[in-house]
Structures are given as C-alpha cells and as structure tokens.
Short mmCIF file of C-alpha atoms in Angstrom, two decimals:
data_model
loop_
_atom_site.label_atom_id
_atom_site.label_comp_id
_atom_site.label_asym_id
_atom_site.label_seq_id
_atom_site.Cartn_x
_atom_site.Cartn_y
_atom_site.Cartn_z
CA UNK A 155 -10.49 30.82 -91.94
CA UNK A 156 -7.28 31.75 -93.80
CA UNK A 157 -5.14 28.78 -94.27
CA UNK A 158 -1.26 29.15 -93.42
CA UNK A 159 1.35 27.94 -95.34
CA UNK A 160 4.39 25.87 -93.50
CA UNK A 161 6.30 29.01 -92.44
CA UNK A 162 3.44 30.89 -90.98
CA UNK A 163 2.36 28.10 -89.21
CA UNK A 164 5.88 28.15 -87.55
CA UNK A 165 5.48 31.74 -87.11
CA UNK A 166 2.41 31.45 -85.65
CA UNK A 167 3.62 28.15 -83.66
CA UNK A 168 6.56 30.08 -82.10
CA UNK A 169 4.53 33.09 -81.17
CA UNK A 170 2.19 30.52 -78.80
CA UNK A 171 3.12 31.84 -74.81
CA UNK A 172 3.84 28.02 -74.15
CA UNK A 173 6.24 25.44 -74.48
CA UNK A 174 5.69 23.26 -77.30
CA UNK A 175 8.20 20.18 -77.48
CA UNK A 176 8.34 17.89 -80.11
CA UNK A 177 9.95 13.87 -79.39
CA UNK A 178 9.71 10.56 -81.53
CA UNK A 179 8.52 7.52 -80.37
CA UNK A 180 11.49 6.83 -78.43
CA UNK A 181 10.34 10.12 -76.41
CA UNK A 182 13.96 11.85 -77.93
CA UNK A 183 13.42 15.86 -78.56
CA UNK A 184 13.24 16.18 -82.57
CA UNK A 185 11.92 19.80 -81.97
CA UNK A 186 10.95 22.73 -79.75
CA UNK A 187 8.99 26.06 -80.36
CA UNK A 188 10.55 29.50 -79.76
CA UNK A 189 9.52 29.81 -76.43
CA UNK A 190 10.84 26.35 -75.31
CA UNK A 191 14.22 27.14 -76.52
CA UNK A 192 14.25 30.60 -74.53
CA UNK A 193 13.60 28.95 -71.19
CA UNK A 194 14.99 25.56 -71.27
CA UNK A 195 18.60 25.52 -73.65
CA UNK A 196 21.31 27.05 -71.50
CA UNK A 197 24.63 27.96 -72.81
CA UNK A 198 23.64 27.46 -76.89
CA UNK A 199 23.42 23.74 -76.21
CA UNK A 200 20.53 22.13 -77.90
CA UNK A 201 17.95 20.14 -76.46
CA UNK A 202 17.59 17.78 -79.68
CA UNK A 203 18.45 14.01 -79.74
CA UNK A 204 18.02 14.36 -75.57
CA UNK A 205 15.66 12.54 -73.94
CA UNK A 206 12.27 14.24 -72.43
CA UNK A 207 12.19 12.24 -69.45
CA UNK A 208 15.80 13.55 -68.45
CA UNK A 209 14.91 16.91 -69.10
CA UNK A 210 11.93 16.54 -67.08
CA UNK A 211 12.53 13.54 -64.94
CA UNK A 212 9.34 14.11 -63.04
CA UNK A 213 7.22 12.67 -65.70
CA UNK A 214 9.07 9.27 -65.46
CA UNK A 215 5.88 8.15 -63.18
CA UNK A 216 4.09 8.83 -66.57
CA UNK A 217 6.27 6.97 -68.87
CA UNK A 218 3.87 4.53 -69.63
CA UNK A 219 0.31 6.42 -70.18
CA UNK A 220 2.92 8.95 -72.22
CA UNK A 221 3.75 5.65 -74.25
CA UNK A 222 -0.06 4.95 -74.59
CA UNK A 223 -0.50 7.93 -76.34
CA UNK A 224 0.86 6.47 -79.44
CA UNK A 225 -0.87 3.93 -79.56
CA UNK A 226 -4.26 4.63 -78.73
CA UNK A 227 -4.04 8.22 -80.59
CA UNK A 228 -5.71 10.03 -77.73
CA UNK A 229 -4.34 13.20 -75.99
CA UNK A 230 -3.34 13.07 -72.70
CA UNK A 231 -3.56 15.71 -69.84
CA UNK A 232 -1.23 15.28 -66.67
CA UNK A 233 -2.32 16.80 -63.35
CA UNK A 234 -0.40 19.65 -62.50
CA UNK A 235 3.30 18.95 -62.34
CA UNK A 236 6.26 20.47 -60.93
CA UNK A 237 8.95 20.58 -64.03
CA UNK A 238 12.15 22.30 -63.02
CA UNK A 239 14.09 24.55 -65.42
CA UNK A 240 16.35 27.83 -64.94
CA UNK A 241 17.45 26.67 -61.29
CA UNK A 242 13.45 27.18 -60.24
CA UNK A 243 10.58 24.56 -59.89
CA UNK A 244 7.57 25.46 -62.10
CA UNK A 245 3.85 24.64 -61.51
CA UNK A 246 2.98 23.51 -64.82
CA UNK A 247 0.18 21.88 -66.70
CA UNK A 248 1.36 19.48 -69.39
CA UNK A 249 -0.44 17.53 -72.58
CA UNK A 250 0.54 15.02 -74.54
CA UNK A 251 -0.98 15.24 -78.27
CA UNK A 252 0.27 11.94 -80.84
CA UNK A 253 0.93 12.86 -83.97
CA UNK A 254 -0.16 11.24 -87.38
CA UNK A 255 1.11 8.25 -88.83
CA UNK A 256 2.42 7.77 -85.05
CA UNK A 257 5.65 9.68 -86.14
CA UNK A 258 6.07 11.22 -82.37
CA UNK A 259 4.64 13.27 -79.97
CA UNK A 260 3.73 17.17 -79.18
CA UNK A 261 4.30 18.00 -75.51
CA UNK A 262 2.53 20.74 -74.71
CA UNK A 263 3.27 22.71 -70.77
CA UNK A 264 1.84 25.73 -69.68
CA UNK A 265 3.46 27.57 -66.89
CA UNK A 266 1.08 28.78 -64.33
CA UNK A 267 3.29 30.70 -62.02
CA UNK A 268 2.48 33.65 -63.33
CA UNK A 269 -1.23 32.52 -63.09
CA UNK A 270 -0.53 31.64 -59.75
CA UNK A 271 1.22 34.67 -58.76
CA UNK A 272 -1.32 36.86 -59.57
CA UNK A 273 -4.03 34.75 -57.95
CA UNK A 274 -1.66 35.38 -54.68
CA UNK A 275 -1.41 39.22 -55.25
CA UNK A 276 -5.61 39.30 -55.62
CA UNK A 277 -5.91 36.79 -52.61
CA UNK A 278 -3.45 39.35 -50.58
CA UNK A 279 -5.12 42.36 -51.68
CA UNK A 280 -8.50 41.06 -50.32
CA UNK A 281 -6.79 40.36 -47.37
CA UNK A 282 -5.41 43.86 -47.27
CA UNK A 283 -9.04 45.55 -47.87
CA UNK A 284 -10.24 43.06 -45.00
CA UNK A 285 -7.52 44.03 -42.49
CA UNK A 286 -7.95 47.80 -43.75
CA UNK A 287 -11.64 47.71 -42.93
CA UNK A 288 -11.26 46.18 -39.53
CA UNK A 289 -8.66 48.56 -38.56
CA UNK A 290 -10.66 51.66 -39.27
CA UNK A 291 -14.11 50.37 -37.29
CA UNK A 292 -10.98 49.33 -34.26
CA UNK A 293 -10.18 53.12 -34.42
CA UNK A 294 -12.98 54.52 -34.16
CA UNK A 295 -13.75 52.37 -31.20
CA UNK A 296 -10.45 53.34 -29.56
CA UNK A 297 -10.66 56.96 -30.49
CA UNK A 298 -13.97 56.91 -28.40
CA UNK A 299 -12.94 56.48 -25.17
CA UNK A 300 -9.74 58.33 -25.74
CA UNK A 301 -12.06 61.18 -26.45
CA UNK A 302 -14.25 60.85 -22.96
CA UNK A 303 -10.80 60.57 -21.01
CA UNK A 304 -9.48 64.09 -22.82
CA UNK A 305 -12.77 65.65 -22.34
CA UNK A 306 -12.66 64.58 -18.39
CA UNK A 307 -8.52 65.98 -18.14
CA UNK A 308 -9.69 68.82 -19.83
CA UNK A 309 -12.56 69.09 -17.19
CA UNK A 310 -10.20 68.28 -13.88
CA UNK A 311 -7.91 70.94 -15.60
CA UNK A 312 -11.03 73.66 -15.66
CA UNK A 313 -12.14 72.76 -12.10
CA UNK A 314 -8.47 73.49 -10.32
CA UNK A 315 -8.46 77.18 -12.29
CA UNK A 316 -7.75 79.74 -10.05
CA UNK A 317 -9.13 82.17 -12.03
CA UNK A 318 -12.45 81.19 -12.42
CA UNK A 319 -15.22 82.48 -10.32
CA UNK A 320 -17.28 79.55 -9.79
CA UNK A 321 -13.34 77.96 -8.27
CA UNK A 322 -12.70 80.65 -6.24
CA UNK A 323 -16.62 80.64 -4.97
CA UNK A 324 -16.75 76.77 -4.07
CA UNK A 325 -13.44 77.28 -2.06
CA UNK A 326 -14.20 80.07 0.00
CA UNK A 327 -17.45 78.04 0.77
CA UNK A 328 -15.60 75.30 1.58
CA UNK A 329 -12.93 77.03 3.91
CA UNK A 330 -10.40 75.30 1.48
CA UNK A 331 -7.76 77.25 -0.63
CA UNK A 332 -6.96 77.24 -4.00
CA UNK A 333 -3.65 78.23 -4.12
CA UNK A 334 -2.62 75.98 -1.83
CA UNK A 335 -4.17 72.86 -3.37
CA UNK A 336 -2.11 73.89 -6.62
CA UNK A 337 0.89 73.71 -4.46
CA UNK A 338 0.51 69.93 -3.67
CA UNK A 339 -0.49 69.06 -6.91
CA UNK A 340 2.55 70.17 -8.67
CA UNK A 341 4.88 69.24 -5.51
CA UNK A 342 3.48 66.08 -6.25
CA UNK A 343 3.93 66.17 -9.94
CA UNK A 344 -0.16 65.74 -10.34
CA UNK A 345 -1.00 68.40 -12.93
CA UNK A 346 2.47 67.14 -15.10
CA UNK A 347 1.14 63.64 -14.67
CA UNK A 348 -2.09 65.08 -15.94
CA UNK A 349 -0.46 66.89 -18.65
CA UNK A 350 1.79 63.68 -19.84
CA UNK A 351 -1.73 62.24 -20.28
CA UNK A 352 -3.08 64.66 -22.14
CA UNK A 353 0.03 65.03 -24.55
CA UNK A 354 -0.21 61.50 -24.93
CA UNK A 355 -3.91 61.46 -25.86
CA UNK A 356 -3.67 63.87 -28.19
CA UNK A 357 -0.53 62.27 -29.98
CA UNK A 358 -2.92 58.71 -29.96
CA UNK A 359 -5.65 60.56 -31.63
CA UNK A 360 -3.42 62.47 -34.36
CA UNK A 361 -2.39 58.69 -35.56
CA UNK A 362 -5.60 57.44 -35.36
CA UNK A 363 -6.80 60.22 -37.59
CA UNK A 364 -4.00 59.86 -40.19
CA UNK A 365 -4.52 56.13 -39.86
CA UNK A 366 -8.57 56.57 -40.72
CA UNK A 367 -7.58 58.98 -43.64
CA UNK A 368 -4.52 56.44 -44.90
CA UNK A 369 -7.21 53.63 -44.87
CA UNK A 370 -9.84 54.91 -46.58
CA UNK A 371 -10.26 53.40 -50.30
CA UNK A 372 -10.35 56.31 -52.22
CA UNK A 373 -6.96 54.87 -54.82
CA UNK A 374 -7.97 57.95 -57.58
CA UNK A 375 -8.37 60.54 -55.47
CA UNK A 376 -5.71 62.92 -57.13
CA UNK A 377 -5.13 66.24 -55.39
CA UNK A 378 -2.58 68.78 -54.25
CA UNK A 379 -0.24 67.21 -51.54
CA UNK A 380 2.15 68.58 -49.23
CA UNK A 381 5.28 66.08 -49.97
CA UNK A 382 6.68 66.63 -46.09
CA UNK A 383 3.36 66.32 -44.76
CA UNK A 384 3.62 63.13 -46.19
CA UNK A 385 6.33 62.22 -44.78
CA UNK A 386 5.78 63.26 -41.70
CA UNK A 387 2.70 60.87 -41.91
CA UNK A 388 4.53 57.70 -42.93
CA UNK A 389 7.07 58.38 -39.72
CA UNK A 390 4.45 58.62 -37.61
CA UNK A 391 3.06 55.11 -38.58
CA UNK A 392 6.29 53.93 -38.40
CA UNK A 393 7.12 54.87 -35.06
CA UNK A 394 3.74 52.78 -34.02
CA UNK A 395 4.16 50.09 -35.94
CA UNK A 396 4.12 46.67 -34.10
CA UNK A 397 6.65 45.06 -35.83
CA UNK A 398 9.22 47.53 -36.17
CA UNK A 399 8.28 48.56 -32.33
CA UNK A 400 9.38 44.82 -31.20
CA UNK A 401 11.86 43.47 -33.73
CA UNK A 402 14.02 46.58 -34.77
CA UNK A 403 15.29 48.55 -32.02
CA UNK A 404 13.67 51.68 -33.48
CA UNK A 405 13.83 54.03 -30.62
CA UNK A 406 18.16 53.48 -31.50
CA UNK A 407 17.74 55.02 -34.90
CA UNK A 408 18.44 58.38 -35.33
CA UNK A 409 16.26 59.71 -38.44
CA UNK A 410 17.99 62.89 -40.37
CA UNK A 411 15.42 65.31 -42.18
CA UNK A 412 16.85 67.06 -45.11
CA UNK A 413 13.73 68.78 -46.20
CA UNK A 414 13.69 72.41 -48.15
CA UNK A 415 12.34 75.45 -46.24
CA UNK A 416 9.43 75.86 -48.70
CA UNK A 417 6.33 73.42 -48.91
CA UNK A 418 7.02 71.15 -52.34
CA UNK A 419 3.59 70.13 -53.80
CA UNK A 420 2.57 67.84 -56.31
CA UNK A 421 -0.21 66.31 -57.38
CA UNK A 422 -0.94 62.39 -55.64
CA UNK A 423 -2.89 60.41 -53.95
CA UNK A 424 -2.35 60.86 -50.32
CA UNK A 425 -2.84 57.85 -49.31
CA UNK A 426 -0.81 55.74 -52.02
CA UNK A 427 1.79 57.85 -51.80
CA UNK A 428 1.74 57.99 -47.61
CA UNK A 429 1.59 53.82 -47.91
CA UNK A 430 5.08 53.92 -50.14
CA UNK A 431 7.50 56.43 -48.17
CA UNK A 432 5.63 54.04 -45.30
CA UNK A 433 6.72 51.04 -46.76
CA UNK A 434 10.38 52.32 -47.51
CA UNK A 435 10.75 53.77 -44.25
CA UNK A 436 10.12 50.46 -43.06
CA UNK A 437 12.37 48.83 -45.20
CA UNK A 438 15.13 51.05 -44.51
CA UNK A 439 14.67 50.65 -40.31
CA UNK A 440 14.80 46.83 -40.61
CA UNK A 441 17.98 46.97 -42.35
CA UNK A 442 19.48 48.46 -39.45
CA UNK A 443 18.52 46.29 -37.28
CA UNK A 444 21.14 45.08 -34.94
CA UNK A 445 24.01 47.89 -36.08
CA UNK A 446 25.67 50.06 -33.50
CA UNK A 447 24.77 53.41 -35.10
CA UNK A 448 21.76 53.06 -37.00
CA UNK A 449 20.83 56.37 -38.77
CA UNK A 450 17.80 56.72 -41.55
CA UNK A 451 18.24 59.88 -43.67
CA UNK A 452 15.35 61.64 -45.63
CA UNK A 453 16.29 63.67 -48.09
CA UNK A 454 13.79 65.89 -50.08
CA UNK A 455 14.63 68.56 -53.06
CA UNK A 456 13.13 69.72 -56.32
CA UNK A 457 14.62 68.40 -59.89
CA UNK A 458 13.54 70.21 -63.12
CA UNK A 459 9.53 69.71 -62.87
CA UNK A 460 9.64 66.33 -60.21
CA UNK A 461 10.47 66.05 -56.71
CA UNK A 462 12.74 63.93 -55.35
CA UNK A 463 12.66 62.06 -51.95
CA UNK A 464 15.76 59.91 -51.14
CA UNK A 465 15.40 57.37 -48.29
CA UNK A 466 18.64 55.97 -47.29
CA UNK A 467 20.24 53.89 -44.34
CA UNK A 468 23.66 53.25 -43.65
CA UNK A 469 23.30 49.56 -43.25
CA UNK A 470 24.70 46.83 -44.88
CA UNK A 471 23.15 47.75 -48.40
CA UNK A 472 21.29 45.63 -51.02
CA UNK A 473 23.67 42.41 -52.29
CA UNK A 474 24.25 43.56 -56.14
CA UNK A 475 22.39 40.13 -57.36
CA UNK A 476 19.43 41.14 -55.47
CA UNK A 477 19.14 44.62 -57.04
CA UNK A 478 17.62 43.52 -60.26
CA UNK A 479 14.69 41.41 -58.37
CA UNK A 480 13.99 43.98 -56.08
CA UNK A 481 10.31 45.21 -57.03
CA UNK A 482 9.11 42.10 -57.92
CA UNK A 483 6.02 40.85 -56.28
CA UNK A 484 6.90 38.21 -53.47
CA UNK A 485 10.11 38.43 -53.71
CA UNK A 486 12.07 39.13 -50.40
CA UNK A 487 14.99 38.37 -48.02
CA UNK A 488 12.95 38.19 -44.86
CA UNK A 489 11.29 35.41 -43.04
CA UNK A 490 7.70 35.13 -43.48
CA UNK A 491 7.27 36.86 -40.14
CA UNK A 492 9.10 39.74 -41.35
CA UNK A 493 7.26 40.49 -44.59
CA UNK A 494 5.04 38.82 -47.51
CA UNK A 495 7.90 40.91 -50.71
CA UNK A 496 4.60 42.77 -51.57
CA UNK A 497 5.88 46.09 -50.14
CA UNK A 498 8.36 47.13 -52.43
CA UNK A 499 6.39 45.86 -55.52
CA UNK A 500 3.30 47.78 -54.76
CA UNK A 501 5.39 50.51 -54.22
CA UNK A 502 7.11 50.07 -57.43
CA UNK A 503 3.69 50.46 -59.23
CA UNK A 504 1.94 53.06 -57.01
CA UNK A 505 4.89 54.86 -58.27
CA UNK A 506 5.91 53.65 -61.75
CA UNK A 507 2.53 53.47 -62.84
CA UNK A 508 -0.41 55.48 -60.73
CA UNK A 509 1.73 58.84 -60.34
CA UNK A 510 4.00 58.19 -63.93
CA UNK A 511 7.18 58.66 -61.69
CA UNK A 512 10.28 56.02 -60.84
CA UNK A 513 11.19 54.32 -58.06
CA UNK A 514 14.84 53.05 -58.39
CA UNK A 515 16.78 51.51 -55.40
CA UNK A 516 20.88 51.59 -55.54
CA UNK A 517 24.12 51.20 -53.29
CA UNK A 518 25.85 54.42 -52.85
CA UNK A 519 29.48 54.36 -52.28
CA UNK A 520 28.83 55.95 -49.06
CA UNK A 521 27.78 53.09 -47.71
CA UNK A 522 24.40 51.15 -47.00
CA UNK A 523 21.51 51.36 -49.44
CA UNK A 524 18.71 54.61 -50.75
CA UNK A 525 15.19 54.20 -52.48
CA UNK A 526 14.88 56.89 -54.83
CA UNK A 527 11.17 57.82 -54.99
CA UNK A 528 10.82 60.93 -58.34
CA UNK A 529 7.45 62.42 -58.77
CA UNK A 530 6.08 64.83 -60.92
CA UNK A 531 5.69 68.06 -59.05
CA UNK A 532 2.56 70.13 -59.23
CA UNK A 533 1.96 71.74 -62.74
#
C-alpha cells in the first residue's frame, strides 16, 4: 500500500463524503475536513475555537462517555442522532476516535438522509408494484361483469328489432305488435335509458383497458407512440381519479387542447410517458382547486427534432423559492393526504433520464404556472 505524504493525506482526508471534525480536549473545534466546512460554516465564519457541543448541542447527553474517550483511548459510536445544520435536522451516525498522545479528538458523522431517502423511494416503489398488481387482477374482475351486462343490452337491443324475422314471427304469434311496443319504450325513455347504459359501459371498459395496458411492467418497452393518444390517455385517468373526483372540483375545469392536426410520434414508453402527462395533469387540476375559473391548457407542437407538450393552469403559480426544489423526491406542498412529492420527481427522471428529454416547470407572466415536458421526436 502506497504511503501518503501529509498533503495527500489531506487530499485524500477532504475528499471522504463525511464530516470529519477535529476538537482538543476541551472538545473546542481545532479542525474540520472539506466537507464539514461546506455544510456547517455559514457566512465565511469559521467554526474553529467554537465549542462542539454548541454546534451540536444534542450530544450534550454524551458529554461524558465523549470525555471517556480520552482517557480510555477507545472509539466511541453514538446511536443514531439527530444533529441540525443548514435550517434542517439530519439523521446522522456519529464516532468519536481519540487521538495519540491524547492531543484531541476526531468526530466522525455520517449523514444518512440520503441513505434514508432512498430506502423510502425503494419502500414506495414496492408499494407502487403492489398497488399496481392489485389494481390490474380488480379490473379484470370488474371488466367481467361489465362484459355480461353489455352482452345482455346488446341482446334486449336485438330482441326489440323490428326488422328481424324471428321479432316479427314471435309477435304475430303472440297477437302483440312491434311497432307499438317501440312506441312505449321510447315514450318512456326505455331504449335511451338502455343506451345511457351502454355508452356508459363502454366508456368503463375503454379505462379499464388503458388502465391494464398503463399497469403493466414493461419500463423498456420503447416503441412508436402517438403523443395525443397519450394524452388523451392520461385525461381519461384523470377524469376517474378518486382524489381529484372528491377534492378538486374537476367537473369546473375547463381543459383547452391545442394539439396540431397531424399525429406527432416519437419514440417512448407508453406507459412511462402516459404516468407523467398523468401526473402533471394532476398537478395542474389541484392547483386550481377552489378558483372561480379554473382552466387547464394543453398545448402540443413540434421544435427542431423534439416535441413539446406544455401543461399549464392559470392558478396561483409555483412560489419562486419553491421552483428550484421542485423535482426532488418527497418534496411537496400538500398534506400527506394529498400526495407522497414522488410525482413530480419520477416524472423528472422518466423524462430527464429514460427518454434523454427535459422536464422544466416555470411561472409565465401570463399568470399561474406550465410543466414543460420536451421529447425527442421519432427519428
């Protein structure tokens, strides 16, 4: 093993992805690595000569076995602690290590919010693949007997045709007529009744199918794509979704199309793509919750060799300070009924990083806020 001389070694020592304070045996900083400096001095004032316990009061309960360590020439590891720096609380692990001679300490903490972040992200995306599985065996349990009641309209529909043979047989036989029947059912509204259920069926099973094909777990399945197709598909789940159904007033919102005449294609996954003009469809329908003239506007067009799908609101828009956390994972303004701040940052990388497009969100000086979704278009 190559031995380092005093400047590697501090090289090396600042490279380390940790915090790495040094304090005397008073517990007073003497030094800190590169990374310490980055997160904990704040306006160019340095941390040296200050005390560790007032920088990071919480470990006052450990004053003494901190002490110990000095003389006993052991290392120490503390449970997991909660330091706070940069305005946040931390989840960090910390370790005491004495130095030779007994000429200080080397405080060692790890942050594990990152750690613990993306332990959330795989716990939710189990969750996700759970939920996603359970909702595809529910449909095809619903789309069942959806299917027996169309095939039995379809059948009640067949049996009152005048023009059939077999209709016009079984009525004369039965002194009855045919033409007259029709007349009370559609004085009576029957056959529009009948019809409203058959419409209605139909529309169930169209969003059960484009529900089975959105949940199936097929993430590289890269083909040509129909961008308004799409689109339509991600309204569609919108309009049925529960949430926005009971918490957003969406039947109020009036949603503006701007699509081109031609079919845009491009090369995506369907269902990726379908889950993020989903998820900022979504995004953009809560915001206008509560507003006297909610309107959602969907703007497609080409750009050069991408497409370019614009969903904007006329809302309140995104608060400027807000903009620059956006796509992070968990981050969010809503309750935890509203929304787990996974949308937008799966979004982000479906987009950013699956399809080697951009996602950018913005203010426009028209008013309210627009997700700007670019993608290459088919080569």
């Amino acid at each position: 093993m190559p031995v380092l001389n005093k400047d590697q070694l501090h090289e090396f020592i600042d490279d380390l992805p940790v915090m790495l304070i040094w304090v005397d045996q008073q517990l007073n900083i003497t030094e800190l690595n590169r990374m310490a400096n980055h997160l904990l001095i704040k306006d160019q004032e340095s941390l040296v000569g200050q005390p560790l316990l007032t920088l990071f009061p919480v470990l006052i309960e450990h004053q003494d076995s901190i002490i110990n360590v000095l003389t006993h020439q052991e290392k120490l590891s503390l449970s997991q602690q909660q330091l706070e720096y940069n305005s946040r609380s931390h989840p960090c692990y910390v370790t005491v290590y004495p130095l030779t001679e007994h000429a200080g300490l080397l405080i060692k903490v790890e942050d594990l919010s990152h750690q613990m972040l993306l332990d959330d992200i795989v716990i939710q995306s189990e969750k996700m693949i759970t939920i996603g599985g359970l909702a595809a065996g529910m449909a095809h349990e619903i789309k069942n007997p959806l299917g027996i009641i169309l095939q039995n309209i379809q059948n009640i529909l067949c049996r009152l045709d005048k023009t059939s043979e077999k209709n016009q047989a079984l009525a004369a036989e039965l002194h009855i007529s045919l033409e007259g029947i029709h007349q009370y059912l559609e004085q009576r509204q029957i056959l529009k009744f009948m019809d409203n259920i058959r419409i209605a069926i139909d529309r169930a099973l169209q969003v059960i199918a484009t529900m089975l094909n959105f949940g199936t777990q097929n993430p590289i399945n890269m083909k040509e794509e129909n961008i308004i197709t799409l689109i339509e598909n991600a309204l569609s789940f919108a309009e049925q979704d529960y949430d926005l159904l009971h918490t957003s007033d969406i039947a109020k919102i009036k949603v503006h199309k701007d699509f081109p005449q031609e079919n845009v294609s491009l090369i995506c996954s369907s269902t990726q793509i379908t889950q993020v003009l989903f998820n900022l469809i979504k995004n953009g329908m809560q915001a206008l919750h509560g507003l006297p003239h909610p309107e959602l506007t969907i703007k497609v067009y080409k750009e050069n060799d991408h497409v370019i799908v614009k969903v904007s609101d006329n809302g309140l828009g995104i608060p400027e300070h807000l903009l620059a956390n956006l796509f992070k994972p968990f981050f969010t303004t809503k309750s935890k009924e509203q929304g787990t701040g996974l949308g937008l940052a799966v979004s982000h990388y479906i987009v950013n990083e699956n399809h080697h497009g951009s996602l950018t969100a913005d203010n426009p000086k028209t008013g309210g806020a627009c997700f700007t979704a670019k993608l290459p278009l088919l080569q």
